[in-house]
Amino acid sequence: AMATVGASRASSSTFGEEFVRRTQSSHGTLTSTALSTRLLTDASSVGSQPTPPPAGEPDMWTWPHVGIYAHYACIGVVNGILSQALLPYCMYRSGGQPSTCATLSTFVNLPWGFKICYGLLSDALPLRTITVHNGRLALTAPLHRKPYLVLGWSATWAIAFFFATLPDSEVSLTFAALLFLLMTLAFLTADCAADAALVGYSSREPEGRRGSLLSNAYAIRFSCNIGSAAVVAFLYNGPASGGSFTWGLTMQELMWIVVGFVGIVMGIS
């Protein structure tokens, strides 16, 4: 048995020396460290494709990307108006009981609990959009984010426009809550797609300032949210909402603010 082991070791040593000798003849005389590095490099390059360099950090204020920031501005305005105006609309305009108004508020905000579903939808189901190519309409390649942004804000604008054109006397509390729910569902569909796109852009930032795009987006969102809350506090505080002012906007007039802001900001960007 010892003789067999010794013979095996000798055979392995001979094979190793022969491998090094042949390698040196093909690569030149190399030290053991340099030889190992050269062999590992050659092995790793077999059958592999060159890795493309990572794309640089996008400038979010340029035309191709500014729609993301415009989205967060619209989220701040629309969500601020819907969340702040529902309670006085329910209690003072419609005469709802506090328990009823609290239940409606939970009902309207229900889509927030299903954001993961909207995110999975945009990840798994890319959509095509219509573009202009050489002066003619054409379909784009399937996209994961932009179509959901367009669909979400188009639906939000259409629902707000429909609400704004209804006579106040014909809008019941239940119907108004349903329209609020549909608007929330629509802009959250766009919001999940924008969040995913923004995370992808943030991964292209340098490590020293990574996260600044997210900070800018949410600073825009909550600044607009503060502005919309101020609009509800000062302009939706008249007789129509049981407020203390002698003048004020109606819910339909608040919806015209949503229609105008979303139509201009998202339409242009």
Coordinates of C-alpha atoms in Angstrom, one line a residue, residues 45-252:
S45 CA -12.4 34.7 -20.0
V46 CA -13.4 31.5 -21.8
G47 CA -17.0 31.7 -23.0
S48 CA -17.7 35.0 -21.3
Q49 CA -18.9 38.2 -22.8
P50 CA -17.4 41.6 -22.0
T51 CA -19.3 43.4 -19.2
P52 CA -20.7 46.7 -20.5
P53 CA -19.7 49.7 -18.4
P54 CA -22.4 50.9 -16.0
A55 CA -24.5 53.9 -17.2
G56 CA -23.7 57.2 -15.6
E57 CA -25.8 59.1 -13.1
P58 CA -28.9 60.6 -14.9
D59 CA -29.7 64.2 -14.7
M60 CA -33.2 64.1 -13.4
W61 CA -33.9 67.7 -14.5
T62 CA -33.4 67.0 -18.2
W63 CA -36.3 66.3 -20.5
P64 CA -36.1 62.4 -20.6
H65 CA -36.2 62.1 -16.8
V66 CA -38.0 65.1 -15.4
G67 CA -41.3 63.3 -15.6
I68 CA -40.3 61.3 -12.5
Y69 CA -40.0 64.5 -10.4
A70 CA -43.2 65.7 -11.9
H71 CA -44.9 62.5 -10.8
Y72 CA -43.9 63.1 -7.2
A73 CA -45.2 66.7 -7.3
C74 CA -48.6 65.4 -8.5
I75 CA -48.6 62.7 -5.8
G76 CA -48.1 65.4 -3.2
V77 CA -50.9 67.5 -4.5
V78 CA -53.5 64.8 -5.3
N79 CA -53.0 62.7 -2.2
G80 CA -52.9 65.9 0.0
I81 CA -56.3 67.1 -1.4
L82 CA -58.0 63.7 -1.2
S83 CA -56.8 62.9 2.3
Q84 CA -57.5 66.3 3.8
A85 CA -60.8 67.1 2.1
L86 CA -62.6 63.8 2.7
L87 CA -63.3 64.2 6.4
P88 CA -64.9 67.7 6.2
Y89 CA -66.8 66.6 3.1
C90 CA -68.2 63.6 4.9
M91 CA -69.1 65.3 8.2
Y92 CA -70.2 68.8 7.1
R93 CA -71.4 68.6 3.5
S94 CA -73.0 65.2 3.7
G95 CA -73.9 65.1 7.4
G96 CA -72.2 61.7 8.0
Q97 CA -71.6 60.3 11.5
P98 CA -68.0 60.3 12.8
S99 CA -67.9 56.5 12.8
T100 CA -69.1 56.5 9.1
C101 CA -66.5 59.1 8.1
A102 CA -63.7 57.2 9.8
T103 CA -64.8 54.0 8.0
L104 CA -64.9 55.9 4.7
S105 CA -61.4 57.2 5.3
T106 CA -60.1 53.7 5.8
F107 CA -62.0 52.5 2.7
V108 CA -60.5 55.2 0.5
N109 CA -57.0 54.5 1.7
L110 CA -57.4 50.7 1.3
P111 CA -55.3 50.6 -2.0
W112 CA -52.2 51.7 -0.1
G113 CA -52.1 48.2 1.5
F114 CA -51.7 46.5 -1.9
K115 CA -48.8 48.5 -3.3
I116 CA -46.8 45.3 -3.6
C117 CA -49.4 43.9 -6.1
Y118 CA -49.0 47.0 -8.3
G119 CA -45.2 46.6 -8.2
L120 CA -45.4 43.0 -9.2
L121 CA -47.7 43.8 -12.0
S122 CA -45.4 46.4 -13.5
D123 CA -42.4 44.0 -13.1
A124 CA -44.2 41.0 -14.7
L125 CA -46.3 42.6 -17.4
P126 CA -44.5 45.1 -19.6
L127 CA -46.7 47.2 -21.9
R128 CA -46.3 49.0 -25.2
T129 CA -46.9 52.7 -25.7
I130 CA -47.5 54.7 -28.8
T131 CA -44.7 57.0 -30.0
V132 CA -44.0 59.1 -33.1
H133 CA -41.2 57.7 -35.3
N134 CA -40.2 59.4 -38.6
G135 CA -43.4 61.3 -38.5
R136 CA -45.6 58.2 -38.1
L137 CA -47.2 56.6 -35.1
A138 CA -45.5 53.4 -33.9
L139 CA -45.5 51.1 -31.0
T140 CA -42.6 51.0 -28.6
A141 CA -40.9 47.9 -27.3
P142 CA -42.6 46.6 -24.1
L143 CA -41.8 48.9 -21.2
H144 CA -42.2 48.2 -17.4
R145 CA -42.6 51.7 -16.0
K146 CA -43.6 54.4 -18.4
P147 CA -46.9 52.8 -19.5
Y148 CA -48.1 52.5 -15.9
L149 CA -47.2 56.1 -15.3
V150 CA -49.2 57.2 -18.3
L151 CA -52.2 54.9 -17.5
G152 CA -52.2 55.8 -13.8
W153 CA -52.2 59.5 -14.3
S154 CA -54.6 59.4 -17.2
A155 CA -57.1 57.5 -15.1
T156 CA -56.6 59.9 -12.2
W157 CA -57.2 62.9 -14.5
A158 CA -60.3 61.4 -16.1
I159 CA -61.9 60.5 -12.7
A160 CA -61.2 64.0 -11.3
F161 CA -62.6 65.6 -14.4
F162 CA -65.7 63.5 -14.1
F163 CA -66.1 64.4 -10.4
A164 CA -65.6 68.1 -11.2
T165 CA -68.3 68.2 -13.8
L166 CA -71.0 66.6 -11.6
P167 CA -73.5 68.9 -9.9
D168 CA -73.0 68.9 -6.2
S169 CA -76.6 67.9 -5.5
E170 CA -76.2 64.7 -7.5
V171 CA -73.2 63.4 -5.7
S172 CA -74.0 61.1 -2.8
L173 CA -71.4 60.3 0.0
T174 CA -71.1 56.7 -1.1
F175 CA -70.5 57.7 -4.8
A176 CA -67.9 60.4 -3.8
A177 CA -66.1 57.8 -1.6
L178 CA -66.0 55.4 -4.6
L179 CA -64.5 58.1 -6.8
F180 CA -61.9 58.9 -4.2
L181 CA -61.1 55.2 -4.0
L182 CA -60.7 54.9 -7.8
M183 CA -58.4 57.9 -7.9
T184 CA -56.3 56.5 -5.1
L185 CA -56.0 53.2 -7.0
A186 CA -55.1 55.0 -10.2
F187 CA -52.3 57.2 -8.8
L188 CA -50.8 54.4 -6.7
T189 CA -50.5 52.3 -9.9
A190 CA -48.3 55.1 -11.3
D191 CA -46.5 55.6 -7.9
C192 CA -45.3 52.0 -7.7
A193 CA -43.8 52.2 -11.3
A194 CA -42.2 55.6 -10.5
D195 CA -40.7 54.2 -7.3
A196 CA -39.2 51.3 -9.1
A197 CA -37.7 53.5 -11.8
L198 CA -36.3 55.9 -9.2
V199 CA -34.6 53.1 -7.4
G200 CA -33.0 52.0 -10.7
Y201 CA -31.7 55.5 -11.3
S202 CA -30.4 55.8 -7.7
S203 CA -28.3 52.6 -8.2
R204 CA -26.3 54.6 -10.9
E205 CA -25.3 57.4 -8.5
P206 CA -21.8 57.5 -7.1
E207 CA -21.5 55.8 -3.7
G208 CA -20.6 59.1 -2.0
R209 CA -23.9 60.7 -2.8
R210 CA -26.2 57.7 -3.4
G211 CA -29.7 58.4 -2.3
S212 CA -29.8 62.0 -3.2
L213 CA -32.3 61.3 -6.1
L214 CA -34.6 59.7 -3.6
S215 CA -34.2 62.6 -1.2
N216 CA -35.0 65.1 -3.9
A217 CA -38.1 63.2 -5.1
Y218 CA -39.6 62.9 -1.7
A219 CA -38.7 66.5 -0.8
I220 CA -40.7 67.5 -3.9
R221 CA -43.6 65.2 -2.9
F222 CA -44.0 66.4 0.7
S223 CA -43.5 70.1 -0.2
C224 CA -46.4 69.8 -2.6
N225 CA -48.3 67.8 0.0
I226 CA -47.9 70.8 2.4
G227 CA -49.1 73.2 -0.3
S228 CA -52.2 71.1 -1.0
A229 CA -52.9 70.8 2.7
A230 CA -52.7 74.6 2.9
V231 CA -55.1 74.9 0.0
V232 CA -57.7 72.7 1.7
A233 CA -57.2 74.5 5.1
F234 CA -57.7 78.0 3.7
L235 CA -59.8 77.5 0.5
Y236 CA -62.0 74.6 1.6
N237 CA -63.2 76.3 4.8
G238 CA -66.4 78.0 3.7
P239 CA -70.1 77.3 4.0
A240 CA -69.9 74.3 1.7
S241 CA -67.6 72.5 4.1
G242 CA -69.0 73.8 7.4
G243 CA -66.0 76.1 7.8
S244 CA -65.7 79.5 9.5
F245 CA -65.1 81.5 6.4
T246 CA -67.8 83.3 4.5
W247 CA -66.4 82.0 1.2
G248 CA -64.7 78.9 0.1
L249 CA -64.3 76.3 -2.6
T250 CA -66.6 73.3 -3.2
M251 CA -65.4 69.8 -3.7
Q252 CA -66.0 70.1 -7.4

